[in-house]
Short mmCIF file of C-alpha atoms in Angstrom, two decimals:
data_model
loop_
_atom_site.label_atom_id
_atom_site.label_comp_id
_atom_site.label_asym_id
_atom_site.label_seq_id
_atom_site.Cartn_x
_atom_site.Cartn_y
_atom_site.Cartn_z
CA MET A 1 96.20 28.65 46.15
CA ARG A 2 93.44 26.73 47.45
CA VAL A 3 91.32 28.83 49.92
CA ALA A 4 88.92 27.19 52.33
CA ALA A 5 85.75 29.33 54.59
CA GLY A 6 87.01 30.94 58.04
CA GLU A 7 90.62 31.65 56.24
CA MET A 8 92.51 34.56 55.43
CA ILE A 9 93.08 35.81 51.47
CA PRO A 10 96.69 36.21 51.71
CA GLY A 11 97.05 38.96 48.98
CA ASP A 12 94.81 40.65 46.10
CA GLY A 13 93.94 38.21 42.88
CA GLU A 14 91.58 36.80 40.49
CA VAL A 15 89.37 33.74 41.75
CA ILE A 16 89.82 30.82 39.36
CA GLU A 17 87.74 27.88 40.23
CA GLY A 18 84.77 27.86 42.92
CA ILE A 19 82.50 30.31 44.29
CA ALA A 20 81.84 31.68 48.55
CA ALA A 21 81.08 34.64 50.34
CA VAL A 22 83.89 36.79 51.25
CA ASN A 23 83.51 39.22 54.70
CA GLU A 24 85.64 42.68 52.63
CA ALA A 25 84.94 44.54 56.28
CA ALA A 26 88.10 44.73 57.21
CA ILE A 27 89.05 46.09 54.47
CA THR A 28 85.69 48.16 53.02
CA GLY A 29 83.88 48.54 56.44
CA GLU A 30 81.26 47.14 55.34
CA SER A 31 79.03 44.27 57.38
CA ALA A 32 77.43 42.10 54.70
CA PRO A 33 79.26 39.39 53.00
CA VAL A 34 80.19 39.58 49.22
CA ILE A 35 79.73 36.54 46.30
CA ARG A 36 82.66 36.11 45.01
CA GLU A 37 83.48 33.61 41.70
CA SER A 38 85.24 32.70 38.95
CA GLY A 39 84.81 34.46 36.05
CA GLY A 40 82.66 38.38 35.92
CA ASP A 41 83.29 40.56 37.75
CA ARG A 42 82.85 39.11 40.41
CA SER A 43 86.21 37.61 40.00
CA ALA A 44 87.92 40.08 41.90
CA VAL A 45 89.59 39.38 45.14
CA THR A 46 91.38 41.63 48.16
CA GLY A 47 93.95 40.58 50.66
CA ASN A 48 93.37 40.31 53.93
CA THR A 49 89.54 39.51 53.98
CA ARG A 50 88.04 36.79 54.93
CA LEU A 51 85.93 33.53 53.29
CA VAL A 52 82.35 32.70 55.56
CA SER A 53 81.51 30.30 53.46
CA ASP A 54 82.73 27.22 50.97
CA TRP A 55 86.06 27.20 48.64
CA LEU A 56 88.14 29.42 46.18
CA MET A 57 90.79 28.98 44.23
CA VAL A 58 92.41 32.09 44.62
CA ARG A 59 95.33 33.46 41.43
CA ILE A 60 97.79 35.56 43.54
CA THR A 61 98.06 39.05 40.94
CA SER A 62 99.90 41.51 43.35
CA ASN A 63 103.51 41.99 43.59
CA PRO A 64 104.53 42.46 47.46
CA GLY A 65 103.51 46.38 48.61
CA GLU A 66 101.37 46.08 46.27
CA SER A 67 98.24 45.20 47.80
CA THR A 68 95.02 47.43 48.68
CA LEU A 69 95.92 46.66 51.55
CA ASP A 70 99.73 48.25 51.06
CA ARG A 71 97.90 51.12 49.45
CA MET A 72 95.94 52.36 52.03
CA ILE A 73 99.19 51.68 54.55
CA ALA A 74 100.58 54.10 51.54
CA LEU A 75 98.38 57.03 51.89
CA VAL A 76 98.10 57.31 55.35
CA GLU A 77 101.15 57.57 55.71
CA GLY A 78 101.42 60.54 52.58
CA ALA A 79 97.97 61.88 55.02
CA LYS A 80 99.56 65.27 56.92
CA ARG A 81 97.40 67.82 58.64
CA GLN A 82 97.64 71.21 58.68
CA LYS A 83 97.41 73.48 61.25
CA THR A 84 94.62 74.97 62.14
CA PRO A 85 94.14 79.10 61.72
CA ASN A 86 93.87 79.76 65.15
CA GLU A 87 97.12 77.50 65.68
CA VAL A 88 99.21 79.76 62.68
CA ALA A 89 97.57 83.37 64.00
CA LEU A 90 99.01 82.72 68.02
CA ASP A 91 102.55 81.36 66.18
CA ILE A 92 102.45 84.24 64.68
CA LEU A 93 100.94 86.81 67.27
CA LEU A 94 103.93 85.05 69.45
CA ILE A 95 106.86 85.38 67.19
CA GLY A 96 105.81 89.12 66.22
CA LEU A 97 106.03 90.09 70.15
CA THR A 98 109.07 87.79 70.62
CA LEU A 99 111.14 89.87 68.15
CA ILE A 100 109.58 93.02 69.49
CA PHE A 101 110.24 93.01 72.91
CA LEU A 102 113.88 91.00 71.96
CA LEU A 103 113.75 94.58 69.46
CA VAL A 104 113.38 96.96 72.31
CA VAL A 105 115.87 95.51 74.47
CA VAL A 106 118.15 95.22 71.80
CA THR A 107 117.77 99.07 71.87
CA LEU A 108 118.42 100.11 75.17
CA GLN A 109 122.08 100.06 75.54
CA PRO A 110 122.82 102.47 72.64
CA PHE A 111 119.82 104.63 73.95
CA ALA A 112 121.59 104.19 77.65
CA HIS A 113 125.08 105.43 76.32
CA PHE A 114 124.19 108.08 73.95
CA ALA A 115 122.95 109.75 77.98
CA ASN A 116 126.12 109.25 79.30
CA GLY A 117 125.01 105.67 80.68
CA SER A 118 125.72 101.84 81.33
CA LEU A 119 122.81 98.79 81.72
CA PRO A 120 124.27 95.51 82.93
CA LEU A 121 123.65 93.00 80.51
CA VAL A 122 122.13 90.77 83.00
CA PHE A 123 119.48 93.18 83.51
CA LEU A 124 118.70 93.39 79.70
CA VAL A 125 118.97 89.21 79.43
CA ALA A 126 116.52 89.45 82.64
CA LEU A 127 113.76 91.97 81.37
CA LEU A 128 113.97 90.49 77.87
CA VAL A 129 113.41 87.25 79.30
CA THR A 130 110.78 88.96 81.66
CA LEU A 131 108.56 90.17 78.03
CA ILE A 132 108.84 87.86 76.01
CA PRO A 133 105.81 85.83 76.48
CA THR A 134 106.17 83.23 77.84
CA THR A 135 102.72 83.08 79.71
CA ILE A 136 100.69 81.97 77.12
CA GLY A 137 102.92 79.42 76.02
CA GLY A 138 103.50 78.01 79.70
CA LEU A 139 99.24 77.34 79.66
CA LEU A 140 99.14 75.71 76.12
CA SER A 141 100.06 71.97 78.18
CA ALA A 142 97.71 72.78 80.85
CA ILE A 143 94.97 73.81 78.15
CA GLY A 144 95.34 70.88 75.89
CA ILE A 145 95.76 68.88 78.89
CA ALA A 146 91.89 69.73 81.24
CA GLY A 147 90.66 69.71 77.28
CA MET A 148 91.42 65.67 76.91
CA ASP A 149 91.03 65.47 80.28
CA ARG A 150 87.15 65.93 79.69
CA LEU A 151 86.83 64.37 77.05
CA VAL A 152 87.58 60.72 78.85
CA ARG A 153 84.79 61.76 81.20
CA LEU A 154 83.20 61.43 78.16
CA ASN A 155 84.65 58.14 76.57
CA VAL A 156 86.47 59.51 74.40
CA ILE A 157 90.30 59.56 74.73
CA ALA A 158 91.44 62.22 72.55
CA LYS A 159 95.22 61.79 71.62
CA SER A 160 96.33 65.39 72.07
CA GLY A 161 95.15 68.73 73.05
CA ARG A 162 95.20 70.51 69.38
CA ALA A 163 92.88 67.97 68.12
CA VAL A 164 90.45 69.31 70.72
CA GLU A 165 91.34 72.40 70.42
CA ALA A 166 90.43 71.64 66.66
CA ALA A 167 87.50 70.33 67.13
CA GLY A 168 86.15 73.20 67.96
CA ASP A 169 87.04 75.21 64.67
CA VAL A 170 85.38 72.43 62.50
CA HIS A 171 82.84 72.83 59.75
CA VAL A 172 82.79 70.12 57.94
CA LEU A 173 82.42 66.82 59.75
CA LEU A 174 82.70 63.35 56.80
CA LEU A 175 80.72 60.90 58.74
CA ASP A 176 81.30 56.44 57.48
CA LYS A 177 78.27 54.86 56.70
CA THR A 178 78.25 51.83 57.93
CA GLY A 179 79.49 51.08 61.88
CA THR A 180 78.30 54.73 62.57
CA ILE A 181 76.01 56.38 61.31
CA THR A 182 73.90 52.73 61.73
CA PHE A 183 75.03 49.76 62.87
CA GLY A 184 76.87 47.56 60.97
CA ASN A 185 75.00 44.99 61.26
CA ARG A 186 71.92 44.32 58.82
CA ARG A 187 68.59 43.76 61.09
CA CYS A 188 64.99 42.71 60.93
CA THR A 189 62.69 45.70 60.23
CA ALA A 190 59.46 44.14 59.37
CA VAL A 191 57.57 41.06 57.51
CA TYR A 192 55.48 40.77 53.78
CA ALA A 193 53.46 37.98 53.81
CA ALA A 194 52.91 36.18 50.50
CA PRO A 195 48.63 36.15 49.62
CA GLY A 196 47.17 33.15 51.42
CA VAL A 197 49.68 32.86 54.10
CA SER A 198 48.05 34.71 57.08
CA ALA A 199 50.87 36.05 59.95
CA MET A 200 51.90 33.20 61.75
CA GLN A 201 52.85 30.32 58.98
CA LEU A 202 55.45 33.78 58.27
CA ALA A 203 56.73 34.15 61.20
CA GLU A 204 56.92 30.06 62.67
CA GLY A 205 58.60 29.48 58.97
CA ALA A 206 60.77 32.73 58.58
CA LEU A 207 61.37 31.63 62.74
CA PHE A 208 62.70 27.79 61.94
CA ALA A 209 64.84 29.51 58.97
CA SER A 210 66.76 30.97 61.54
CA LEU A 211 67.43 29.38 64.17
CA ALA A 212 70.36 27.34 63.62
CA ASP A 213 71.77 30.77 61.37
CA ASP A 214 74.67 32.68 64.41
CA THR A 215 74.60 35.40 62.36
CA ALA A 216 73.93 39.08 62.91
CA GLU A 217 70.96 39.02 60.23
CA GLY A 218 69.95 35.72 61.14
CA LYS A 219 69.36 36.42 65.34
CA SER A 220 67.70 40.13 64.26
CA ILE A 221 64.99 37.44 62.63
CA VAL A 222 64.60 35.24 65.78
CA GLU A 223 64.58 37.89 68.36
CA PHE A 224 62.29 40.57 65.92
CA LEU A 225 59.93 37.53 65.10
CA ARG A 226 60.19 36.66 69.14
CA SER A 227 59.07 40.00 69.96
CA LEU A 228 56.36 39.85 66.92
CA HIS A 229 54.70 36.79 67.30
CA PRO A 230 55.68 34.67 70.00
CA GLN A 231 55.25 31.24 70.26
CA PRO A 232 56.88 27.99 71.11
CA GLU A 233 60.12 26.56 69.73
CA PRO A 234 62.00 22.92 69.40
CA ALA A 235 64.96 21.87 70.89
CA ALA A 236 67.94 22.57 69.64
CA GLU A 237 68.82 19.03 68.63
CA LEU A 238 65.60 18.40 66.79
CA LEU A 239 67.11 20.40 64.92
CA THR A 240 69.49 19.79 61.51
CA GLY A 241 70.49 22.75 60.88
CA VAL A 242 71.75 24.23 56.41
CA PRO A 243 74.31 26.82 56.79
CA PHE A 244 74.20 29.54 54.00
CA SER A 245 76.06 28.47 50.77
CA ALA A 246 77.75 30.77 48.45
CA GLU A 247 76.41 28.22 45.69
CA THR A 248 73.09 27.79 46.28
CA ARG A 249 72.77 31.59 48.83
CA LEU A 250 70.64 29.80 51.06
CA SER A 251 70.08 28.86 54.79
CA GLY A 252 67.59 27.03 57.27
CA VAL A 253 67.01 24.24 58.64
CA ASP A 254 64.67 20.64 58.84
CA TYR A 255 62.89 19.60 61.17
CA GLN A 256 60.28 16.34 61.11
CA GLY A 257 60.26 16.17 57.53
CA ARG A 258 59.98 19.71 57.50
CA VAL A 259 61.38 21.82 55.54
CA PHE A 260 62.68 25.88 56.15
CA ARG A 261 64.50 27.76 53.79
CA LYS A 262 65.09 31.31 53.58
CA GLY A 263 67.22 32.94 50.79
CA ALA A 264 68.01 35.55 48.39
CA VAL A 265 65.38 36.50 46.49
CA ASP A 266 66.11 34.31 42.83
CA SER A 267 68.05 31.70 44.68
CA LEU A 268 64.86 30.94 47.24
CA LEU A 269 63.03 31.37 43.33
CA ASP A 270 65.42 28.59 42.06
CA PHE A 271 64.44 26.70 45.32
CA VAL A 272 60.66 26.08 45.30
CA GLY A 273 60.16 26.36 41.68
CA LEU A 274 58.68 30.29 40.08
CA LYS A 275 60.36 32.95 38.86
CA ARG A 276 59.57 36.34 39.22
CA ALA A 277 56.67 36.79 36.84
CA ASP A 278 55.06 34.40 39.99
CA LEU A 279 54.68 35.93 42.35
CA ALA A 280 51.63 38.21 43.39
CA PRO A 281 51.90 41.66 42.77
CA ALA A 282 51.95 43.71 46.08
CA LEU A 283 54.96 41.45 47.47
CA THR A 284 57.16 42.50 44.47
CA ARG A 285 55.82 45.99 44.67
CA GLU A 286 57.26 44.78 48.49
CA ILE A 287 60.40 43.43 46.85
CA GLU A 288 61.30 46.63 45.07
CA ARG A 289 60.62 49.32 47.79
CA ILE A 290 62.63 47.49 50.07
CA ALA A 291 65.79 47.28 47.67
CA GLN A 292 64.78 50.55 46.30
CA SER A 293 64.92 51.69 49.94
CA GLY A 294 68.83 51.40 51.10
CA GLY A 295 67.68 47.23 52.30
CA THR A 296 67.86 43.78 51.54
CA PRO A 297 65.46 40.99 50.46
CA LEU A 298 64.95 38.08 51.77
CA LEU A 299 62.34 35.47 50.83
CA VAL A 300 61.47 33.13 53.21
CA CYS A 301 59.37 29.31 52.20
CA ALA A 302 58.56 26.02 54.33
CA ASP A 303 57.99 22.94 52.29
CA GLY A 304 58.13 23.87 49.22
CA LYS A 305 55.54 27.08 49.32
CA LEU A 306 57.47 30.55 49.51
CA LEU A 307 55.43 32.42 52.89
CA GLY A 308 56.99 35.18 52.55
CA ALA A 309 59.22 38.38 52.49
CA ILE A 310 61.56 39.88 54.62
CA HIS A 311 62.85 43.31 55.04
CA LEU A 312 66.72 43.29 55.98
CA LYS A 313 68.49 47.15 56.78
CA ASP A 314 71.22 48.45 58.42
CA VAL A 315 69.32 50.48 60.35
CA VAL A 316 70.28 53.30 61.36
CA LYS A 317 71.40 54.41 65.03
CA PRO A 318 68.58 56.09 67.31
CA GLY A 319 69.22 60.24 67.80
CA ILE A 320 71.15 60.32 65.85
CA ARG A 321 69.33 62.74 63.56
CA GLU A 322 68.62 64.72 65.88
CA ARG A 323 72.49 65.19 66.60
CA PHE A 324 72.65 66.42 63.04
CA ALA A 325 70.78 68.48 63.64
CA GLU A 326 72.18 69.78 65.78
CA LEU A 327 75.26 69.99 64.61
CA ARG A 328 73.81 71.75 61.57
CA LYS A 329 72.73 75.16 64.52
CA LEU A 330 76.64 74.95 65.13
CA GLY A 331 77.19 75.47 61.13
CA ILE A 332 78.87 72.61 60.65
CA ARG A 333 78.03 70.69 57.54
CA THR A 334 77.80 66.86 57.44
CA VAL A 335 78.66 64.71 54.79
CA MET A 336 78.06 60.45 54.22
CA VAL A 337 80.09 58.48 52.53
CA THR A 338 79.54 54.90 51.57
CA GLY A 339 80.48 52.18 49.53
CA ASP A 340 76.98 51.97 48.92
CA ASN A 341 75.25 53.29 44.85
CA PRO A 342 74.05 56.56 45.23
CA LEU A 343 70.25 54.60 45.45
CA THR A 344 71.31 53.38 48.76
CA ALA A 345 73.18 55.82 49.63
CA ALA A 346 70.51 58.87 49.12
CA ALA A 347 67.67 56.68 50.92
CA ILE A 348 69.99 56.06 54.21
CA ALA A 349 70.95 59.83 53.96
CA ALA A 350 67.24 61.23 53.73
CA GLU A 351 66.66 58.95 57.38
CA ALA A 352 69.80 60.30 58.81
CA GLY A 353 69.25 63.87 57.61
CA VAL A 354 73.23 65.08 56.84
CA ASP A 355 73.64 67.35 54.01
CA ASP A 356 74.99 65.98 51.56
CA VAL A 357 76.69 62.59 50.22
CA LEU A 358 79.67 60.63 48.83
CA ALA A 359 79.02 57.71 47.65
CA GLU A 360 80.49 54.87 45.95
CA ALA A 361 83.61 56.11 47.68
CA THR A 362 87.05 54.49 48.07
CA PRO A 363 89.83 55.82 50.60
CA GLU A 364 91.66 57.80 47.69
CA LYS A 365 87.69 59.46 47.48
CA LYS A 366 87.43 60.39 51.07
CA LEU A 367 91.38 61.52 51.51
CA ALA A 368 90.82 63.92 48.24
CA ARG A 369 87.34 65.31 49.65
CA ILE A 370 88.72 65.75 52.46
CA ARG A 371 91.46 68.00 51.18
CA HIS A 372 89.59 69.89 48.64
CA GLU A 373 87.51 71.48 51.88
CA GLN A 374 91.19 72.05 53.38
CA ASN A 375 91.85 73.36 50.10
CA ASP A 376 89.33 76.16 50.62
CA GLY A 377 89.68 76.56 53.83
CA ARG A 378 87.98 74.03 55.60
CA LEU A 379 88.73 72.58 58.97
CA VAL A 380 87.14 68.66 58.17
CA ALA A 381 86.32 66.61 61.02
CA MET A 382 86.36 62.77 60.35
CA CYS A 383 84.42 60.06 61.83
CA GLY A 384 85.25 55.69 60.59
CA ASP A 385 85.93 52.66 61.58
CA GLY A 386 87.43 50.21 58.64
CA ALA A 387 90.61 50.57 57.20
CA ASN A 388 90.00 52.02 54.58
CA ASP A 389 89.04 55.28 56.78
CA ALA A 390 92.40 55.31 57.53
CA PRO A 391 94.33 57.41 54.89
CA ALA A 392 90.90 59.88 55.88
CA LEU A 393 91.57 59.87 59.42
CA ALA A 394 95.01 60.41 59.37
CA GLN A 395 94.38 63.57 57.09
CA ALA A 396 91.29 65.36 58.83
CA ASP A 397 92.08 67.90 61.46
CA VAL A 398 90.20 66.18 63.82
CA GLY A 399 89.61 61.48 63.86
CA MET A 400 87.61 60.12 65.78
CA ALA A 401 87.54 56.49 65.36
CA MET A 402 84.62 54.29 66.90
CA ASN A 403 86.19 51.64 69.30
CA ASP A 404 84.21 48.75 67.32
CA GLY A 405 86.12 49.20 64.43
CA THR A 406 89.22 48.00 62.68
CA GLN A 407 92.87 48.51 64.79
CA ALA A 408 93.91 50.52 61.71
CA ALA A 409 91.65 52.81 61.57
CA ARG A 410 91.70 53.68 65.48
CA GLU A 411 95.69 54.12 64.84
CA ALA A 412 95.41 56.65 62.13
CA ALA A 413 92.45 58.83 64.03
CA ASN A 414 93.85 61.20 67.29
CA MET A 415 90.96 60.17 68.97
CA VAL A 416 88.66 57.43 69.64
CA ASP A 417 85.62 56.90 71.44
CA LEU A 418 84.92 54.36 73.72
CA ASP A 419 81.11 53.98 73.09
CA SER A 420 81.71 53.80 69.75
CA ASP A 421 78.98 57.27 69.14
CA PRO A 422 79.96 59.70 66.42
CA THR A 423 76.87 62.00 67.54
CA LYS A 424 79.38 63.28 70.55
CA LEU A 425 80.77 65.45 67.80
CA LEU A 426 78.73 67.77 69.18
CA ASP A 427 80.30 66.97 72.89
CA VAL A 428 83.29 67.58 71.06
CA VAL A 429 82.80 71.34 69.18
CA GLN A 430 81.69 71.83 72.26
CA ILE A 431 84.45 70.83 74.81
CA GLY A 432 86.76 72.62 71.56
CA LYS A 433 85.42 75.90 71.51
CA GLU A 434 85.78 76.03 75.50
CA LEU A 435 89.66 75.57 74.82
CA LEU A 436 89.42 78.41 72.24
CA VAL A 437 88.39 80.70 73.91
CA THR A 438 90.48 79.76 77.61
CA ARG A 439 93.10 80.17 74.86
CA GLY A 440 91.70 83.43 73.44
CA ALA A 441 91.08 84.97 77.07
CA LEU A 442 94.50 83.85 78.71
CA THR A 443 96.50 85.37 75.23
CA THR A 444 94.52 88.69 75.16
CA PHE A 445 96.24 88.46 79.25
CA SER A 446 99.29 87.42 78.43
CA ILE A 447 99.49 90.16 75.86
CA ALA A 448 98.55 92.67 79.03
CA ASN A 449 100.49 91.38 81.48
CA ASP A 450 103.26 91.92 78.88
CA VAL A 451 102.96 95.43 77.69
CA ALA A 452 101.93 96.12 82.06
CA LYS A 453 105.54 94.58 82.97
CA TYR A 454 107.72 97.13 79.99
CA PHE A 455 105.83 100.40 80.96
CA ALA A 456 106.22 98.81 85.66
CA ILE A 457 110.09 97.92 84.96
CA LEU A 458 110.75 100.39 82.21
CA PRO A 459 111.20 103.91 84.09
CA ALA A 460 112.23 101.82 86.96
CA LEU A 461 115.79 100.95 85.10
CA PHE A 462 116.13 104.31 83.21
CA ALA A 463 115.19 106.34 86.15
CA SER A 464 118.81 107.80 87.25
CA ILE A 465 120.25 107.94 83.42
CA TYR A 466 117.12 110.27 82.65
CA PRO A 467 115.64 111.23 85.17
CA GLN A 468 112.45 112.76 83.60
CA LEU A 469 111.09 109.09 82.97
CA GLY A 470 110.92 109.24 86.89
CA VAL A 471 107.34 110.39 85.83
CA LEU A 472 106.90 107.16 84.90
CA ASN A 473 107.92 105.02 88.42
CA VAL A 474 104.62 105.33 89.58
CA MET A 475 105.40 102.53 91.35
CA GLN A 476 108.20 104.22 93.38
CA LEU A 477 110.31 100.22 93.01
CA SER A 478 112.95 100.55 95.52
CA SER A 479 116.04 100.09 93.00
CA PRO A 480 116.66 99.05 89.09
CA GLN A 481 117.77 95.62 90.51
CA SER A 482 114.48 95.22 92.39
CA ALA A 483 112.23 96.47 89.71
CA ILE A 484 114.43 93.41 87.64
CA LEU A 485 114.06 90.86 90.01
CA SER A 486 111.24 91.55 91.02
CA ALA A 487 109.43 91.31 87.91
CA ILE A 488 111.28 87.90 87.20
CA VAL A 489 109.59 86.90 90.09
CA PHE A 490 105.92 87.44 89.02
CA ASN A 491 106.84 86.61 85.95
CA ALA A 492 106.64 82.62 87.35
CA LEU A 493 104.08 83.32 89.62
CA ILE A 494 101.77 84.14 87.20
CA ILE A 495 101.85 80.94 85.06
CA VAL A 496 101.33 79.08 88.44
CA VAL A 497 98.26 81.32 89.39
CA LEU A 498 96.83 80.79 85.84
CA ILE A 499 96.90 77.50 85.34
CA PRO A 500 93.93 76.27 87.85
CA LEU A 501 91.55 79.11 85.50
CA ALA A 502 93.79 76.71 83.07
CA LEU A 503 92.48 73.77 83.49
CA ARG A 504 89.16 74.90 84.39
CA GLY A 505 88.75 76.35 81.76
CA VAL A 506 86.20 79.60 80.05
CA ARG A 507 82.42 78.80 79.93
CA VAL A 508 81.04 79.66 76.29
CA GLN A 509 78.87 81.99 76.46
CA ALA A 510 75.67 82.87 73.99
CA ALA A 511 77.24 85.19 71.90
CA SER A 512 78.43 87.14 68.67
CA ALA A 513 82.14 87.16 68.34
CA ALA A 514 81.99 90.99 69.26
CA ALA A 515 80.73 89.92 72.44
CA LEU A 516 83.41 88.01 73.10
CA LEU A 517 86.08 89.83 72.58
CA ARG A 518 84.59 92.85 74.34
CA ARG A 519 84.45 90.41 76.73
CA ASN A 520 87.71 89.52 76.69
CA LEU A 521 89.35 92.52 76.65
CA LEU A 522 87.49 93.74 79.41
CA ILE A 523 88.16 91.03 81.33
CA TYR A 524 91.52 89.97 80.56
CA GLY A 525 92.89 92.41 79.34
CA LEU A 526 92.16 94.81 82.07
CA GLY A 527 92.97 92.34 84.20
CA GLY A 528 96.70 91.62 82.68
CA LEU A 529 97.22 95.62 82.91
CA VAL A 530 96.66 96.48 86.73
CA VAL A 531 97.50 92.48 88.15
CA PRO A 532 101.49 92.88 86.47
CA PHE A 533 101.45 96.30 88.81
CA VAL A 534 99.34 94.87 91.89
CA GLY A 535 102.00 91.74 91.55
CA ILE A 536 105.79 93.34 91.50
CA LYS A 537 104.67 96.47 93.69
CA ALA A 538 104.19 93.71 95.95
CA ILE A 539 106.54 91.14 95.26
CA ASP A 540 109.25 93.87 95.37
CA MET A 541 108.09 94.80 99.55
CA LEU A 542 108.67 91.77 100.86
CA LEU A 543 112.05 91.73 99.11
CA THR A 544 112.35 95.46 100.47
CA ALA A 545 111.46 93.97 103.64
CA LEU A 546 113.77 91.27 103.80
CA HIS A 547 116.19 92.69 102.90
CA LEU A 548 117.11 90.69 100.05
CA VAL A 549 118.27 93.87 97.13
#
């Protein structure tokens, strides 16, 4: 079938005729169009990519359900987020305590029968309800909602509180290069004049050659040259634009008999009738340096005369290197993921300041890297914006999609950054740590609270059956009925009282894990032991005064 400029390629296939520039950003995340033509190693095209110039005759080779996009959908569906170590530990703790208290309550009736006494079944059921660790279970939702609310203030939408908590334990951060570490659009960063050409001549030629270019690259060239060499510009109606063509790989304008062109090195040399060997050594070195640094060199000519080179580069977002250094201090290792070749990837990684690089990455390679890290016991965060990032975002413990990315990436992730700023992960990690500390503090309080309730209620229940236990009935509760009712009322009220603390959170302090543990045990552990005695006694006195028991 024939696909024209502006149309979408309907499925994976082979080019059998024509040459065109194809925007594959929806699949690869790379903004720069690629050339596809019949024959050779550039004939394969991917479904759901768009032609930006010329036309192609494509033979569709993929069956329904077997395209690249279908394969990525299958990878997303097969991805499964694991439970964090903290979640597993809390589950084990709560299940263990529930079984212990269940066993304790079940054995109370035999003890009572042994002493020729009896406990009403309603007492035992009420005691079990009181002792089961429901406090922390009831507060987990409040803690998660508080974390999501704090992220909203940072313009980050979290789909669950679990994702925010997981961020507090992250060990490895994978970041897609295009649109995440870099802006995703190549920008003009410098121009280099050929020998014998003045800076003004080059600026004029490059500016005129880009005035009719509506691409992000063309606009960045115009913006750069306007700031570098302000000069009068012709009216737009006097310009005859020459759009980019995949066949010529050139673009420019014709203006009052003058011809201005810019384009790929080899294409523009052919246009002016030169070969690479004809270039001045200084200009050749600049072109090679641009390519080796991960940039794209373009040549500019006016009226058949070579003027110089333009340095196009996918610019690293400002401040990102410093933010990565802060992540490193928190013990988080950063990995840049890109489809670029290793040489280009290494140059951008060095500028961005990441710890590791995964070059020539496919969706399968990204997914495998995340699973490898997870199998080694590490929690992984992933930042991405392309459809090819979706499987990795779905598998990662924390998947943050950029708001200006594809819909597939936003749906696969469990967080969306509305400002498309990956360095916000530092703030997300900080909030995650606050949530973990809050949950740890409230868990400590909850366990101490349950233990205290056990020793507060049991002596009152068994005082008549085992008179010796009367010594332990330090609160002198008025009756077993009052003890049970007071404990149930206290159990309900304590959750309400602790909700503000869960929403506000416990602030993280710069201290060792041992120091934080001691602080939690001292404040929340001791508080959990004392508060039930005070609360239950106060409720018992109130119930007695109101003659409710």
